Amino acid sequence: MTRITLPRPDDWHLHLRDGAMLSGVLPETTRHFARAIVMPNLVPPVVTGAEAAAYRDRILVAMPEGATFDPLMTLYLTETTDPADVAAAAASGLVKAVKLYPAGATTNSHSGVRDFDKVRGVLEKMAEIGLPLCVHGEVVDPAVDIFDREAVFIETVLDPIRRATPGLRVVMEHITTKDGVDYARSQGDDLGATITTHHLIINRNHILVGGIKPHYYCLPVAKREHHRLALRAAATSGEARFFLGTDSAPHVDPLKECACGCAGCFTATNTMSLLAHVFEEEGKLANLAAFASENGPRFYRLPVNKETLTLEKTASAATWPAKIETGAGPVTVFDPGFPVFWHAID
Ligand code: DOR
Ligand code: ZN
């Protein structure tokens, strides 16, 4: 097969930032994607419905000419989040999910949750109204090895929260382990899991062998090869619980290429080419539509996009800019390290 047409894909986990960075990276997403769940970890974070409305307006102002793209907004869960504000923002259609960052887990997560008892009222309200909780699933205990933080989170935080809040709809975001895949498969349809493009391509060796590669560093950090293989099997399986969330997370190069580099891989530009490559390698091109276009809307109870995106395989390798020049500075595009022959026909 050298050509495949999908319902226009959506990105169920995306960082767009704000200001000059937002304007610089937004066209990279709107080129191929119809919608995205927009992460709220700005500085300061997007906590209230009013803040989400204002952020959505700024995104719409930054849209490239002629683009049709619907930013799906999220609220950043804090220990003082008001359940009534969350419910109102969901009822108005503005907010499609609430994001849980354990405090200190990743970029701009210091306003996140330390004491889960303090968010009980919000979680109960969300279970009542069916609003999904998007979870960054890593414990922050310094005693837990960074490569074990997802597995420990599932057992000690995620499963207890879900048991304590029956009916709460949860997305395990950017799963990176076989443990995450297995847990998602063992649960009912109130649990979904997103998988990034880069975690299908790199394992921890890619970050560390032959010199440290800051543009492969993200959180949760890529794990051992057997985890990557479990993620590839899950993503390409067609199972409804697994869907695309790129976690495309732009940082300007000076903040990645330094002694304490930021976490994040920027994949908005080439994700669809890379996914076609991966799905073809797995012999599962027919399931790319499920992963990138159908399973996400089904979980979020939204329609599948009517528009389409066509991907074509040609003899010449796809090219993309090594860096996106934004008004905030250059952002390096994720380099898979191998040629890719699939092109999205914009
Ligand atoms: O790699 C990451 N980058 N992981 C996250 O959880 C946050 C993100 C960011 O905002 O840069
Ligand atoms: Zn993220």
XYZ file of C-alpha atoms and ligand atoms in Angstrom:
358
model
C 0.000 0.000 0.000
C 1.460 3.365 -0.933
C -1.444 5.628 -0.119
C -3.742 5.753 2.867
C -6.582 8.144 3.661
C -7.702 8.640 7.267
C -10.333 10.756 8.932
C -8.387 13.901 9.851
C -6.378 13.021 12.969
C -6.540 14.690 16.393
C -3.814 15.086 18.991
C -5.109 14.135 22.444
C -2.134 15.658 24.325
C -0.371 18.753 23.044
C 1.681 21.652 24.449
C 1.122 24.887 22.546
C 2.594 27.353 25.100
C 1.781 31.041 24.714
C 2.949 34.255 23.039
C 5.630 34.010 20.353
C 6.127 30.271 20.924
C 2.408 29.614 20.434
C 2.403 31.545 17.159
C 5.510 29.689 16.003
C 4.396 26.134 16.743
C 0.637 26.293 16.135
C 0.904 25.942 12.306
C 2.894 22.724 12.814
C -0.198 21.178 14.436
C -2.983 22.799 12.403
C -1.411 21.545 9.152
C -2.532 17.957 9.821
C -4.678 17.899 12.961
C -8.305 18.967 13.358
C -8.338 19.176 17.170
C -6.012 18.837 20.107
C -6.313 18.532 23.852
C -4.256 21.558 24.878
C -2.163 21.195 28.018
C -2.655 23.845 30.710
C 0.908 23.949 32.129
C 1.586 27.571 31.251
C 3.311 29.895 33.694
C 1.078 30.608 35.584
C -1.054 27.536 34.881
C -4.549 27.563 33.363
C -6.598 26.777 36.468
C -10.048 28.349 36.091
C -12.676 28.281 33.390
C -12.093 31.996 32.778
C -8.364 31.395 32.282
C -9.086 28.554 29.839
C -11.461 30.798 27.864
C -8.815 33.535 27.654
C -6.131 31.025 26.595
C -8.440 29.604 23.915
C -8.977 33.116 22.563
C -5.211 33.649 22.356
C -4.846 30.366 20.441
C -7.576 31.391 17.996
C -5.852 34.750 17.412
C -2.575 32.911 16.675
C -4.158 30.574 14.106
C -2.581 30.601 10.660
C -4.701 32.038 7.864
C -7.291 29.563 6.602
C -6.668 26.928 9.282
C -9.603 25.060 10.746
C -8.555 23.765 14.118
C -10.475 23.378 17.345
C -8.380 23.684 20.509
C -9.943 21.528 23.231
C -9.166 23.145 26.539
C -8.094 21.612 29.832
C -7.840 22.874 33.403
C -4.791 22.384 35.583
C -5.888 20.651 38.788
C -4.690 22.322 41.981
C -5.500 21.629 45.603
C -7.757 24.708 45.582
C -9.636 24.000 42.332
C -13.345 24.729 42.761
C -15.588 21.806 41.682
C -18.363 24.244 40.669
C -16.009 26.166 38.357
C -14.904 22.904 36.712
C -18.507 21.808 36.252
C -19.513 25.161 34.737
C -16.540 25.144 32.332
C -17.429 21.616 31.234
C -21.144 22.387 30.890
C -20.386 25.335 28.616
C -18.451 22.999 26.302
C -15.235 24.963 26.786
C -13.302 22.436 28.843
C -12.919 18.811 27.789
C -10.675 17.464 30.553
C -8.846 18.279 33.767
C -5.113 17.642 34.011
C -3.492 16.094 37.045
C 0.197 16.754 37.529
C 1.696 15.335 40.697
C 3.532 18.378 42.101
C 7.121 18.415 40.847
C 6.688 15.644 38.259
C 7.592 17.689 35.185
C 7.771 21.091 33.452
C 5.707 23.719 35.309
C 4.129 21.217 37.665
C 4.887 22.943 40.984
C 1.224 24.021 41.363
C 0.150 20.387 40.990
C -1.286 18.036 43.561
C 0.564 16.923 46.705
C -2.321 15.735 48.862
C -4.884 13.775 46.863
C -7.495 14.115 49.626
C -7.657 17.820 48.779
C -8.926 17.134 45.243
C -11.492 14.528 46.241
C -14.443 16.928 45.765
C -13.318 17.854 42.246
C -12.778 14.218 41.253
C -16.219 13.271 42.556
C -17.833 16.079 40.584
C -15.934 14.977 37.464
C -17.116 11.378 37.914
C -20.681 12.671 38.222
C -20.537 14.726 35.020
C -18.310 12.333 33.010
C -15.432 14.799 32.561
C -12.142 12.950 31.937
C -9.108 13.322 34.179
C -5.848 13.347 32.194
C -3.069 12.003 34.372
C 0.670 12.526 34.252
C 1.459 9.159 35.774
C 4.751 9.424 37.622
C 5.486 9.485 41.327
C 7.867 12.204 42.463
C 9.389 10.437 45.475
C 13.157 10.971 45.145
C 13.682 7.446 46.467
C 11.958 5.961 43.407
C 14.177 5.440 40.385
C 13.095 7.603 37.440
C 12.686 4.514 35.249
C 10.250 2.992 37.791
C 8.144 6.066 38.448
C 5.310 5.168 36.094
C 4.892 1.617 37.356
C 4.956 2.779 40.986
C 2.423 5.527 40.224
C -0.032 3.060 38.726
C 0.056 0.866 41.793
C 0.271 3.451 44.551
C -1.642 6.449 43.178
C -3.682 5.754 40.049
C -5.366 2.537 41.045
C -6.289 3.826 44.538
C -7.725 7.066 43.078
C -9.823 5.128 40.589
C -11.081 2.723 43.254
C -11.977 5.639 45.533
C -13.833 7.467 42.748
C -16.068 5.002 40.926
C -17.114 6.240 37.500
C -14.178 8.641 37.136
C -13.067 8.595 33.501
C -9.275 8.667 33.294
C -6.707 9.008 30.519
C -3.295 7.603 31.383
C -1.216 10.025 29.400
C 1.914 9.238 27.426
C 2.352 5.726 28.800
C 5.928 4.525 28.457
C 5.928 1.045 29.968
C 4.565 -2.453 29.491
C 3.149 -1.959 32.999
C 1.061 0.938 31.662
C -0.111 -1.092 28.666
C -1.024 -4.056 30.854
C -2.893 -1.941 33.404
C -4.876 -0.141 30.675
C -5.830 -3.497 29.146
C -6.930 -4.901 32.485
C -9.511 -2.164 33.085
C -12.895 -1.160 31.696
C -13.793 1.466 29.138
C -13.649 4.320 31.655
C -9.847 4.135 31.238
C -7.987 5.251 28.117
C -4.273 5.679 27.434
C -2.422 7.960 25.066
C 0.876 7.025 23.461
C 3.327 9.501 21.930
C 5.015 9.150 18.579
C 8.513 9.361 20.001
C 7.985 6.582 22.560
C 7.205 4.261 19.637
C 10.604 5.100 18.143
C 13.187 5.611 20.879
C 14.216 3.663 23.938
C 16.561 4.865 26.670
C 19.658 3.852 24.711
C 18.804 6.439 22.090
C 19.057 9.134 24.758
C 22.291 8.010 26.346
C 24.464 5.829 24.104
C 27.197 7.594 22.141
C 26.656 10.935 23.857
C 23.659 12.515 25.542
C 20.862 13.559 23.165
C 18.904 16.360 24.791
C 16.234 16.382 22.085
C 15.304 12.797 23.019
C 14.816 13.703 26.679
C 11.215 13.981 27.788
C 9.073 12.969 30.731
C 8.161 10.282 31.315
C 11.613 9.354 30.052
C 11.863 6.622 27.399
C 12.373 3.188 28.970
C 13.949 -0.163 27.984
C 13.393 -1.739 24.587
C 10.833 -4.279 25.798
C 8.640 -1.390 26.949
C 8.929 0.293 23.546
C 7.874 -2.956 21.892
C 4.843 -3.214 24.194
C 3.874 0.358 23.277
C 4.191 -0.398 19.561
C 2.006 -3.488 19.913
C -0.600 -1.500 21.864
C -0.667 1.531 19.561
C -0.936 -0.550 16.407
C -3.453 -3.030 17.856
C -6.518 -0.988 16.950
C -7.831 -1.448 20.527
C -10.182 1.400 21.416
C -8.413 2.297 24.686
C -5.173 3.392 22.975
C -4.976 6.663 21.054
C -2.510 9.286 19.906
C -1.340 12.041 22.224
C 1.899 13.367 20.804
C 2.959 15.313 23.911
C 4.731 17.513 21.381
C 6.432 19.871 23.831
C 8.442 22.747 22.372
C 11.360 24.290 24.225
C 13.813 26.643 22.538
C 17.141 24.989 21.805
C 19.160 26.877 24.436
C 16.838 25.431 27.110
C 17.336 21.884 25.794
C 21.055 22.058 24.977
C 22.420 23.023 28.375
C 23.564 21.626 31.703
C 19.996 21.163 32.999
C 17.908 20.713 29.871
C 14.114 20.851 29.756
C 12.030 17.741 29.099
C 10.096 17.538 25.853
C 10.272 16.220 22.295
C 8.834 18.371 19.517
C 7.011 16.069 17.096
C 4.090 18.146 15.803
C 5.773 18.670 12.424
C 6.493 15.065 11.424
C 4.244 12.919 13.616
C 1.949 11.671 10.845
C 4.875 10.624 8.599
C 6.537 8.866 11.530
C 3.356 7.072 12.562
C 2.751 5.804 9.020
C 6.324 4.472 9.036
C 5.867 2.713 12.394
C 2.460 1.249 11.549
C 3.764 -0.031 8.214
C 6.771 -1.635 9.925
C 4.361 -3.423 12.265
C 2.198 -4.529 9.326
C -0.690 -2.549 10.826
C -1.247 0.418 8.511
C -4.938 -0.445 8.507
C -5.061 0.404 12.241
C -3.524 3.871 11.915
C -6.982 5.428 11.537
C -8.113 3.824 14.801
C -5.105 5.145 16.707
C -4.842 8.642 15.243
C -8.410 9.458 14.206
C -11.101 7.258 15.761
C -10.302 5.973 19.246
C -9.654 9.416 20.781
C -12.977 10.967 19.745
C -14.765 7.843 20.897
C -13.243 8.149 24.377
C -13.947 11.890 24.552
C -17.491 11.348 23.206
C -16.904 13.605 20.217
C -17.572 12.900 16.540
C -14.817 11.513 14.312
C -13.699 14.244 11.901
C -15.457 14.263 8.531
C -12.452 15.759 6.740
C -9.604 13.457 5.728
C -5.813 13.355 5.586
C -3.982 11.368 2.934
C -0.517 9.912 3.470
C 1.544 8.733 0.553
C 4.710 6.628 0.383
C 7.147 7.722 -2.284
C 10.643 6.750 -3.399
C 12.132 9.936 -2.003
C 12.444 10.451 1.734
C 10.175 12.958 3.424
C 11.892 16.149 4.479
C 11.051 18.613 7.188
C 12.941 21.517 8.695
C 15.525 20.528 11.309
C 14.281 23.447 13.390
C 11.167 25.600 13.527
C 12.173 29.230 13.849
C 9.728 30.766 16.301
C 9.656 34.313 17.616
C 10.818 32.845 20.925
C 13.822 31.096 19.329
C 14.589 27.897 17.389
C 12.836 24.620 18.285
C 14.446 21.394 17.072
C 12.094 18.948 15.358
C 12.309 15.335 16.572
C 14.732 13.386 14.386
C 13.835 9.675 14.242
C 17.338 8.792 13.073
C 16.189 6.938 9.940
C 14.700 7.988 6.607
C 10.921 8.098 6.354
C 9.154 7.739 3.028
C 5.615 8.630 4.067
C 4.407 12.163 3.347
C 1.213 13.797 4.456
C -0.456 15.459 1.513
C -1.488 18.717 3.176
O 8.534 15.944 28.317
C 7.622 16.597 28.787
N 7.449 17.898 28.494
N 6.784 16.003 29.637
C 5.851 16.700 30.298
O 5.136 16.101 31.060
C 5.748 18.161 30.158
C 6.277 18.592 28.881
C 6.487 20.088 28.814
O 5.585 20.844 29.178
O 7.543 20.505 28.362
Zn 2.755 16.718 28.177
